[in-house]
PDB file of C-alpha atoms and ligand atoms in Angstrom:
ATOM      1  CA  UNK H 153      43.767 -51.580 144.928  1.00  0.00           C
ATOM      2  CA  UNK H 154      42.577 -47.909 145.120  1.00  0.00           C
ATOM      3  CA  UNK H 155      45.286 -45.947 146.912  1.00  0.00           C
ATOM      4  CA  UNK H 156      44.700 -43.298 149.127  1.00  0.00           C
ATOM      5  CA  UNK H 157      47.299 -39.626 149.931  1.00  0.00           C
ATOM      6  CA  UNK H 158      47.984 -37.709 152.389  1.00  0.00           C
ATOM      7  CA  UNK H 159      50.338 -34.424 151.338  1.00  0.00           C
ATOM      8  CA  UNK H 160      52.928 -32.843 153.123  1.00  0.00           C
ATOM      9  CA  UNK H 161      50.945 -29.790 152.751  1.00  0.00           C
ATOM     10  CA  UNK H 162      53.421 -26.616 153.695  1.00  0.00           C
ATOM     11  CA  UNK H 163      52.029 -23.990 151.630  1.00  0.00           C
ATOM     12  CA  UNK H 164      55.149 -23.589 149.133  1.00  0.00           C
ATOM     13  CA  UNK H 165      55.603 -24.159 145.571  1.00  0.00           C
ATOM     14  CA  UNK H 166      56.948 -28.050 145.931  1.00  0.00           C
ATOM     15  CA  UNK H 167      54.410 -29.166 148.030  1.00  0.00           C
ATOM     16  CA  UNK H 168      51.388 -27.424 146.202  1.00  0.00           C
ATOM     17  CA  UNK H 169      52.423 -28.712 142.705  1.00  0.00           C
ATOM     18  CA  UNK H 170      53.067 -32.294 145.045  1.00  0.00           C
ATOM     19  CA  UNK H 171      49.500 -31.657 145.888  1.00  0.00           C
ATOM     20  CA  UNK H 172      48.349 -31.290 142.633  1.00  0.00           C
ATOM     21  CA  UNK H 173      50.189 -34.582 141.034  1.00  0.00           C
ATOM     22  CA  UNK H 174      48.036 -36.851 143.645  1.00  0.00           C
ATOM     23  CA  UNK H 175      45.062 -35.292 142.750  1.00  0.00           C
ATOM     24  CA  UNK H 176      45.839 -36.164 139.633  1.00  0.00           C
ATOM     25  CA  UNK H 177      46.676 -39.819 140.817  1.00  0.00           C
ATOM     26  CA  UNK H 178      44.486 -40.805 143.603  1.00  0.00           C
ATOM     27  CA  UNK H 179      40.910 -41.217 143.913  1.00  0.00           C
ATOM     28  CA  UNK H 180      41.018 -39.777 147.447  1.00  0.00           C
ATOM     29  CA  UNK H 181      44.014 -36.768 148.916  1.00  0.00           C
ATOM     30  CA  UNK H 182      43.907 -35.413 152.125  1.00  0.00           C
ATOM     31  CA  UNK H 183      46.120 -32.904 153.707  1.00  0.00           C
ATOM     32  CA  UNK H 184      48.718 -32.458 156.523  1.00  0.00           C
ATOM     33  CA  UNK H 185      50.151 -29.183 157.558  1.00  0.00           C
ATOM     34  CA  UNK H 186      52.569 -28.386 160.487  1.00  0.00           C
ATOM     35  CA  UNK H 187      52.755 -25.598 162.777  1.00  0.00           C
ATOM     36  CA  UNK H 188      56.034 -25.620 164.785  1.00  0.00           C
ATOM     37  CA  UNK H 189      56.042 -21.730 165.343  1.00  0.00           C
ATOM     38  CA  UNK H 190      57.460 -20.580 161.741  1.00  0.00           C
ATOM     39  CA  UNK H 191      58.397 -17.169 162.184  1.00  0.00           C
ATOM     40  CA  UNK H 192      56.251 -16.321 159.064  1.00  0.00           C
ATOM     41  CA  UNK H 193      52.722 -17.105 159.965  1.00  0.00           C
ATOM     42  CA  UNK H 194      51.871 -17.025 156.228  1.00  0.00           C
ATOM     43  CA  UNK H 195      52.848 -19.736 155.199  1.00  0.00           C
ATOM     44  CA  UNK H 196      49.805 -21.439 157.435  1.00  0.00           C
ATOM     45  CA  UNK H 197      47.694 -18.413 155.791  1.00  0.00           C
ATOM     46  CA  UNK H 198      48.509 -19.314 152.135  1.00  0.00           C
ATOM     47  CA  UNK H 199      48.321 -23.272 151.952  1.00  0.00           C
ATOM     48  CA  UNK H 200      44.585 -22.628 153.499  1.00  0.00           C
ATOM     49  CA  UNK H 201      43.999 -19.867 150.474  1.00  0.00           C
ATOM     50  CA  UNK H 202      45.612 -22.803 147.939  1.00  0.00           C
ATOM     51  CA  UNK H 203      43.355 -25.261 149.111  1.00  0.00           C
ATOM     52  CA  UNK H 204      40.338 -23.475 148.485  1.00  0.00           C
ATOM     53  CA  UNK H 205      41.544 -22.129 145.082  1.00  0.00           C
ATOM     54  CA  UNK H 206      42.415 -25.443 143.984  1.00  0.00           C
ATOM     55  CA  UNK H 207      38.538 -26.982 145.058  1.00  0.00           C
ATOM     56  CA  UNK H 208      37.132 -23.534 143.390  1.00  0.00           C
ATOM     57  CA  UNK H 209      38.951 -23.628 140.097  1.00  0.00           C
ATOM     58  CA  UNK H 210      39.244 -27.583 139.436  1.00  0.00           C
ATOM     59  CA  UNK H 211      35.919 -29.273 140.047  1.00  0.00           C
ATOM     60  CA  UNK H 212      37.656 -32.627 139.193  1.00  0.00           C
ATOM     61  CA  UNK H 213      40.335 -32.460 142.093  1.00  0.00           C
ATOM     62  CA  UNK H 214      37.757 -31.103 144.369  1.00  0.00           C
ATOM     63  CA  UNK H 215      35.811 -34.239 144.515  1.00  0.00           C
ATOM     64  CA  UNK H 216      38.876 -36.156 145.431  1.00  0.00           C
ATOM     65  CA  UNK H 217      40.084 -33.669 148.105  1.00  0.00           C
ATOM     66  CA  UNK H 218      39.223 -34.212 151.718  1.00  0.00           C
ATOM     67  CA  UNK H 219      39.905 -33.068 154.849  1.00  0.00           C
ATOM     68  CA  UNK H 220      43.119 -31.023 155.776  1.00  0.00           C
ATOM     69  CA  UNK H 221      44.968 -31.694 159.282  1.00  0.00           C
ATOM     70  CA  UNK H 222      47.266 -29.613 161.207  1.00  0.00           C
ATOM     71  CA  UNK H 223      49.509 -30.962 163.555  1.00  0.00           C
ATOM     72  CA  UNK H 224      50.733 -28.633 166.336  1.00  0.00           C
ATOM     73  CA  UNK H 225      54.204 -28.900 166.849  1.00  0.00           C
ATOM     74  CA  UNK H 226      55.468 -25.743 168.584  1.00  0.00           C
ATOM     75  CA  UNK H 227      57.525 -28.556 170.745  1.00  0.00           C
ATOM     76  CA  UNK H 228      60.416 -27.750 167.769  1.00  0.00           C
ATOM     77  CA  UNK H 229      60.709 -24.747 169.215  1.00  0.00           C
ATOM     78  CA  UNK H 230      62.066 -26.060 172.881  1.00  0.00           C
ATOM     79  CA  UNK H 231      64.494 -28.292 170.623  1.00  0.00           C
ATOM     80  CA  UNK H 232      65.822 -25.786 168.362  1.00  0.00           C
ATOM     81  CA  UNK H 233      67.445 -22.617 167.648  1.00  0.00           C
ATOM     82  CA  UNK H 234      67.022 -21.931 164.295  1.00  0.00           C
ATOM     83  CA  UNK H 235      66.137 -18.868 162.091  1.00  0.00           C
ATOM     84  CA  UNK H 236      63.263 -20.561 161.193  1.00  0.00           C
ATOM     85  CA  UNK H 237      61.517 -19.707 164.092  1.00  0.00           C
ATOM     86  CA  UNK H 238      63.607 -17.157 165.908  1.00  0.00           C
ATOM     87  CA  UNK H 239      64.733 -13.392 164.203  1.00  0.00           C
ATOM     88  CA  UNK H 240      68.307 -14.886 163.088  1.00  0.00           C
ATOM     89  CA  UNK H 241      69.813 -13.890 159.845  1.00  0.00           C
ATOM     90  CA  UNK H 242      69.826 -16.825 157.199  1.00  0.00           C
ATOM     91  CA  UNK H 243      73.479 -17.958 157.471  1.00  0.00           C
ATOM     92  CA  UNK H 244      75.679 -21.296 156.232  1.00  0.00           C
ATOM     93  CA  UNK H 245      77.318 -23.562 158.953  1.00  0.00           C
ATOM     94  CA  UNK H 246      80.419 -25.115 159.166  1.00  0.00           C
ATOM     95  CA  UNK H 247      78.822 -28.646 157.830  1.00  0.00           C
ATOM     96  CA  UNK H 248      77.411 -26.899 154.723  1.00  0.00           C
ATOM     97  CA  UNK H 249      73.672 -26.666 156.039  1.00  0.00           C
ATOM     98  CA  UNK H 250      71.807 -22.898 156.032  1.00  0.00           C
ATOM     99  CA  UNK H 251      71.091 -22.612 159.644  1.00  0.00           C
ATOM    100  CA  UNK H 252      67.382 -22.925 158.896  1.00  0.00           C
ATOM    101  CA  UNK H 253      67.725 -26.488 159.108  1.00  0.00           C
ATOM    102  CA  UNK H 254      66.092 -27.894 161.954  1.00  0.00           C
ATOM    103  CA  UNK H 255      68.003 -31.369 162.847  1.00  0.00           C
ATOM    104  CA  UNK H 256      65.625 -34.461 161.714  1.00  0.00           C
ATOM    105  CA  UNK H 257      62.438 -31.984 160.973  1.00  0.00           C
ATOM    106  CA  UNK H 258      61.831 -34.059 158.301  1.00  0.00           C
ATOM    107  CA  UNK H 259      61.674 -37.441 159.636  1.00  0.00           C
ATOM    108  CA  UNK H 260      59.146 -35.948 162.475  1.00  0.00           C
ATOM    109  CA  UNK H 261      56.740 -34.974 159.998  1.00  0.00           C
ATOM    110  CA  UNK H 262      56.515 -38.552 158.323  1.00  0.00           C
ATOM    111  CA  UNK H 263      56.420 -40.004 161.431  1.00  0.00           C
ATOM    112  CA  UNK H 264      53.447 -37.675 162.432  1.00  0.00           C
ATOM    113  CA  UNK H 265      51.944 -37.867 159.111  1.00  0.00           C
ATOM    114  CA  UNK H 266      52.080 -41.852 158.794  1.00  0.00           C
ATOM    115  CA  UNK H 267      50.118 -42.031 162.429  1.00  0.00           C
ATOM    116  CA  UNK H 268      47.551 -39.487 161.016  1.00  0.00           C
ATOM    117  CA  UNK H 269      47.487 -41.390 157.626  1.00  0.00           C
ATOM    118  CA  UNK H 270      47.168 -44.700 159.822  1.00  0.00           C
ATOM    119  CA  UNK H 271      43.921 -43.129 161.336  1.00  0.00           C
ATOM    120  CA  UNK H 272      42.603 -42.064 158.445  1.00  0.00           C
ATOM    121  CA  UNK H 273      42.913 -45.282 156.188  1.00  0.00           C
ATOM    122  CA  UNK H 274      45.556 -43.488 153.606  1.00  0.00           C
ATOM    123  CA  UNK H 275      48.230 -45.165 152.559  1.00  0.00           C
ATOM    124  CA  UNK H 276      50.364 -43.363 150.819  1.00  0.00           C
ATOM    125  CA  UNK H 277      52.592 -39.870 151.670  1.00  0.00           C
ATOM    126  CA  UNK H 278      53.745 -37.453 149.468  1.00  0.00           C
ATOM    127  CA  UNK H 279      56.182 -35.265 150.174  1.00  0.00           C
ATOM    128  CA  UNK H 280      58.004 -32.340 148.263  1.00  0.00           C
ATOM    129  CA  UNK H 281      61.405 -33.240 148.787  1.00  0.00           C
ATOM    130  CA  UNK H 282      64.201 -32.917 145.645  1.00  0.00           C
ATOM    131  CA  UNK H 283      67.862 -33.743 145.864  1.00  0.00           C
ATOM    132  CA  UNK H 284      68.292 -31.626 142.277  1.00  0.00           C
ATOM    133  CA  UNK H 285      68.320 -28.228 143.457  1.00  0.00           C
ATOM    134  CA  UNK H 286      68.839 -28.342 146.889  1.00  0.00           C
ATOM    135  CA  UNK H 287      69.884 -27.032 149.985  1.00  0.00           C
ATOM    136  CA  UNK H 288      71.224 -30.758 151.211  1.00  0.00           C
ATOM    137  CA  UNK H 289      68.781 -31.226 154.560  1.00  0.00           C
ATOM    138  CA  UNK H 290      69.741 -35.033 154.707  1.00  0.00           C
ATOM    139  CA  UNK H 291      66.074 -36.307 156.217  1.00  0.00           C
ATOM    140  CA  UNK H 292      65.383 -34.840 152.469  1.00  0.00           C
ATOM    141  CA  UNK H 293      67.253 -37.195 150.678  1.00  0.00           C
ATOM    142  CA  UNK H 294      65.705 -40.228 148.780  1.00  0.00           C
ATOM    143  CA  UNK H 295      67.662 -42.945 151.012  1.00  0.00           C
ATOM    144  CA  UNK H 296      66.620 -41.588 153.527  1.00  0.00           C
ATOM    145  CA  UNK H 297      62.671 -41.226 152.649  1.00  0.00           C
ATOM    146  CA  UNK H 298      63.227 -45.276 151.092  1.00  0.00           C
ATOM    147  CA  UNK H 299      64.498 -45.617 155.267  1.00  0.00           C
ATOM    148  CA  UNK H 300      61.344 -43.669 156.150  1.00  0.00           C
ATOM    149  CA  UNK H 301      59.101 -45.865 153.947  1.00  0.00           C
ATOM    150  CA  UNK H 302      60.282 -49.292 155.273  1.00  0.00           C
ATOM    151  CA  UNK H 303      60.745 -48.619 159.305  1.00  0.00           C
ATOM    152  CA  UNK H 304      56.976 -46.798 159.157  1.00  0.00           C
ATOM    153  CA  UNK H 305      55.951 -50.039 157.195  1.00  0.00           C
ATOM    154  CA  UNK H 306      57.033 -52.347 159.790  1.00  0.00           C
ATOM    155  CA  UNK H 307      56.889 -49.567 162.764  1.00  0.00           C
ATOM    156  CA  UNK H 308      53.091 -49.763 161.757  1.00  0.00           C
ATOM    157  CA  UNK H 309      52.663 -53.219 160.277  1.00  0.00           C
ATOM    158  CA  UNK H 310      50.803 -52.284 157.594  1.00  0.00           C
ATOM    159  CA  UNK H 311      52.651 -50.638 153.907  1.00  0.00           C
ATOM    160  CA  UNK H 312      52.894 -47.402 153.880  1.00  0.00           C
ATOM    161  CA  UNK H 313      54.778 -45.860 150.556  1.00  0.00           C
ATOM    162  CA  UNK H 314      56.950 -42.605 150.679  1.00  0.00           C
ATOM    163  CA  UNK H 315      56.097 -40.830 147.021  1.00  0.00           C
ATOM    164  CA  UNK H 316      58.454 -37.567 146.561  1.00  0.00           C
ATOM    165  CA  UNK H 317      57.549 -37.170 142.353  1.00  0.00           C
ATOM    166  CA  UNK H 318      59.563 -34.003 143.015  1.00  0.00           C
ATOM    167  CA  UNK H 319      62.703 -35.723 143.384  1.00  0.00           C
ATOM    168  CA  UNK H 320      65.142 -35.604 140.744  1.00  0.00           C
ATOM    169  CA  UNK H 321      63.596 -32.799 138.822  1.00  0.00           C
ATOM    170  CA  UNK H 322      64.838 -28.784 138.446  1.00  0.00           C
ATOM    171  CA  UNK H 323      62.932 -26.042 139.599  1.00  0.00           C
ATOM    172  CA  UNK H 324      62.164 -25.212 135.766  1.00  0.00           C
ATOM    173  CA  UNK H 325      60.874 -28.970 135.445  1.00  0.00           C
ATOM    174  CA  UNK H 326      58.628 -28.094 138.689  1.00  0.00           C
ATOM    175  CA  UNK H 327      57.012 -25.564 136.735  1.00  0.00           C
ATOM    176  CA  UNK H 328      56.463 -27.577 133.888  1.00  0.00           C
ATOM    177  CA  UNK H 329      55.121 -30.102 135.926  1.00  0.00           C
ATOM    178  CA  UNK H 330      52.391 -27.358 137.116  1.00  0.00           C
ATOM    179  CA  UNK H 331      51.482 -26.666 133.649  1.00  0.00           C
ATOM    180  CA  UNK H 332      50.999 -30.095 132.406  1.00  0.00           C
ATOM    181  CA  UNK H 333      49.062 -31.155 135.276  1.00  0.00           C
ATOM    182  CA  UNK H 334      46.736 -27.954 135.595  1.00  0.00           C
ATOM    183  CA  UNK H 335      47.344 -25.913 132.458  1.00  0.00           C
ATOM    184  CA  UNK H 336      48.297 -21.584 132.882  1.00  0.00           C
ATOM    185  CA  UNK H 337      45.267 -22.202 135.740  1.00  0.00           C
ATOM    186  CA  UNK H 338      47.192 -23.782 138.021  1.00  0.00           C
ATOM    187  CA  UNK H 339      51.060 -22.450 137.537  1.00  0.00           C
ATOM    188  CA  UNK H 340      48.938 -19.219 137.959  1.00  0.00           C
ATOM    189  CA  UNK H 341      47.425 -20.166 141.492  1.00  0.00           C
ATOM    190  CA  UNK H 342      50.817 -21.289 142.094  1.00  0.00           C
ATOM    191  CA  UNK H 343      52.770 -18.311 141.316  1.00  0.00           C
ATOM    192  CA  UNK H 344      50.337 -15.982 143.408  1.00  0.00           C
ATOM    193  CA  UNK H 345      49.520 -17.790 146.320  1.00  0.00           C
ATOM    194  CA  UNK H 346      52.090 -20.249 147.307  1.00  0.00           C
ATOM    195  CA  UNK H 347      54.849 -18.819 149.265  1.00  0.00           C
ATOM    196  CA  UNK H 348      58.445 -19.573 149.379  1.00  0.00           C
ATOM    197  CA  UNK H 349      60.358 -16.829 150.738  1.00  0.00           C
ATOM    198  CA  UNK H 350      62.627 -17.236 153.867  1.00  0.00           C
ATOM    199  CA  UNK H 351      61.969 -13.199 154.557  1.00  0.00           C
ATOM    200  CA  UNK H 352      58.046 -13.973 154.114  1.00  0.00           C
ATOM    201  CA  UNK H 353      57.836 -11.115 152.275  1.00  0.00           C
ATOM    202  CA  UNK H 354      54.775 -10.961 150.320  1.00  0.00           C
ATOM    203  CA  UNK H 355      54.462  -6.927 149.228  1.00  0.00           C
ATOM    204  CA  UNK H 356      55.008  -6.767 145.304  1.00  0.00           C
ATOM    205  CA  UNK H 357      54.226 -10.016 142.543  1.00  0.00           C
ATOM    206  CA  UNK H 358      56.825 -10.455 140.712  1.00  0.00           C
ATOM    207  CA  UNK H 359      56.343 -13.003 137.325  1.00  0.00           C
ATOM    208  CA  UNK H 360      57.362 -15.932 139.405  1.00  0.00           C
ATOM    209  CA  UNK H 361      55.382 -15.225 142.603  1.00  0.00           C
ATOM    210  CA  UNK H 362      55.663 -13.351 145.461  1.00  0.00           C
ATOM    211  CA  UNK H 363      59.147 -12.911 148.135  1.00  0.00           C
ATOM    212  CA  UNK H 364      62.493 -10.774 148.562  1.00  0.00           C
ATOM    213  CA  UNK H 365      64.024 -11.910 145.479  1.00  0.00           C
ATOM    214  CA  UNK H 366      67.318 -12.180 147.478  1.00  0.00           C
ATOM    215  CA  UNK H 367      67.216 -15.235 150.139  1.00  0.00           C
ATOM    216  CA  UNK H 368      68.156 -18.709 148.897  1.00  0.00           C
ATOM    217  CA  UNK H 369      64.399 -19.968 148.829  1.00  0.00           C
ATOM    218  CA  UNK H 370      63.853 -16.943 146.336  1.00  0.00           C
ATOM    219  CA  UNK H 371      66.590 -17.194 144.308  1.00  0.00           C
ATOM    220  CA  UNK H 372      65.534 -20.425 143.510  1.00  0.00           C
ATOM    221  CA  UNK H 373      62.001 -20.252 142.605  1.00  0.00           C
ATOM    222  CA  UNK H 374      62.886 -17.329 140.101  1.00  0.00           C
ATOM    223  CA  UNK H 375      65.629 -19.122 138.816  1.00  0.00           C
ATOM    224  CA  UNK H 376      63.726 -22.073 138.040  1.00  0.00           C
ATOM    225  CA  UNK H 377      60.801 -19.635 136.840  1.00  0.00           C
ATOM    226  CA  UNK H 378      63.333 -17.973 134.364  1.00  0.00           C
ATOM    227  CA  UNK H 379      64.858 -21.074 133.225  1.00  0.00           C
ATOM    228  CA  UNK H 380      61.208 -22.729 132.361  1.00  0.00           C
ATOM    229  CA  UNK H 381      60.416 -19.584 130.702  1.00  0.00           C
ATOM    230  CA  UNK H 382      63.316 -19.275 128.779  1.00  0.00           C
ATOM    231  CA  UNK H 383      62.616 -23.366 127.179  1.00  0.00           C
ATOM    232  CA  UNK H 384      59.508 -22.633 126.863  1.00  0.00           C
ATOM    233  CA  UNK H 385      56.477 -24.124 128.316  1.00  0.00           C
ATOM    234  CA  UNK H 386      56.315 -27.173 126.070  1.00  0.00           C
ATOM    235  CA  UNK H 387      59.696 -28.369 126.132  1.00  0.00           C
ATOM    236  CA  UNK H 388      60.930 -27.481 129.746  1.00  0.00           C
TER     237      UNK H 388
HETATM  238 ZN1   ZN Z 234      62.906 -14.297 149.847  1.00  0.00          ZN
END
């Protein structure tokens, strides 16, 4: 049975390599964005730029790629204070969480992107979500996306699998992951047009993208950047 994808398309560095691996995979990939009034509009700007790099520079994937949806949901906004969407520093609660996380963001964008997949005759998510190097947002975890799968399955009567190939793997196996699926081409688009950074700073390019250097989002990509580098390519 040909399967069909639908990303959870952000803009970042998971979700684009994410986007890449079904393209790889499935015969047909759509795309689901969210805008829930990020305080950095770019990262809305730059998953619109990847798209279009990705259909320009791999004639392959571009067949398979179809439409790209975004759902509106400012409504996060009325439900939560977060530095996410209001000038806050970044800072680390009591329970361990950065106070970027938005309580259960994660399970309202499956259950907005399974009604949209429903719709659209896809039946299969993907999602960038990793338990490896993480910042411990507990709708990210894998028990909780195998939760996800089965109550949209029966919520919708119809299967519906969770796929997060991002999982269990480093940041430096993320990159390598890029390069095997899309060669120097596509860790390239990745490095200069995906965006990470917390800050949304986007002024100078440094060898593993674009961002502050200094907020946790940051920190990571180059560290997983510098840690792939340092294997090398081949071996990371
Ligand atoms: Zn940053």
């Amino acid at each position: 049975m040909t399967q069909r994808a639908l990303v959870l398309f952000s803009g970042g560095q998971d979700s684009a390599v994410c986007l890449a691996w079904a393209l790889d995979r499935f015969e047909r990939v759509e795309t689901i964005g969210f805008d829930y009034g990020q305080r950095h509009r770019v990262e809305l700007e730059v998953r619109l730029e990847t798209i279009k790099a990705l259909r320009a520079q791999f004639p392959k994937w571009a067949q398979r790629l179809g439409d790209d949806h975004v759902i509106d949901l400012s409504v996060l906004g009325q439900i939560s204070e977060t530095s996410l969407t209001r000038d806050v520093a970044i800072a680390y609660e009591k329970n361990g969480l950065p106070n970027t996380f938005v309580p259960g963001r994660n399970l309202l964008f499956f259950n907005f992107a399974a009604a949209v997949a429903y719709r659209r005759g896809l039946d299969v998510l993907v999602g960038g979500m990793c338990e490896t190097d993480f910042s411990g947002y507990p709708d990210c975890r894998d028990n909780t996306l195998k939760a996800t799968q089965l109550s949209l399955s029966l919520g919708l009567d119809t299967k519906m699998t969770i796929e997060t190939p991002l999982m269990w793997l480093t940041k430096a196996r993320t990159w390598a992951m890029a390069q095997s699926l899309g060669g120097d081409a596509l860790t390239q688009l990745v490095i200069e047009l995906t965006h990470t950074c917390y800050h949304g700073v986007r002024d100078a390019l440094h060898a593993w993208g674009y961002g502050c250097g200094e907020c946790p989002a940051c920190a990571l990509r180059k560290a997983g950047f510098e840690a792939w580098r340092s294997v090398g390519k081949a071996e990371a």
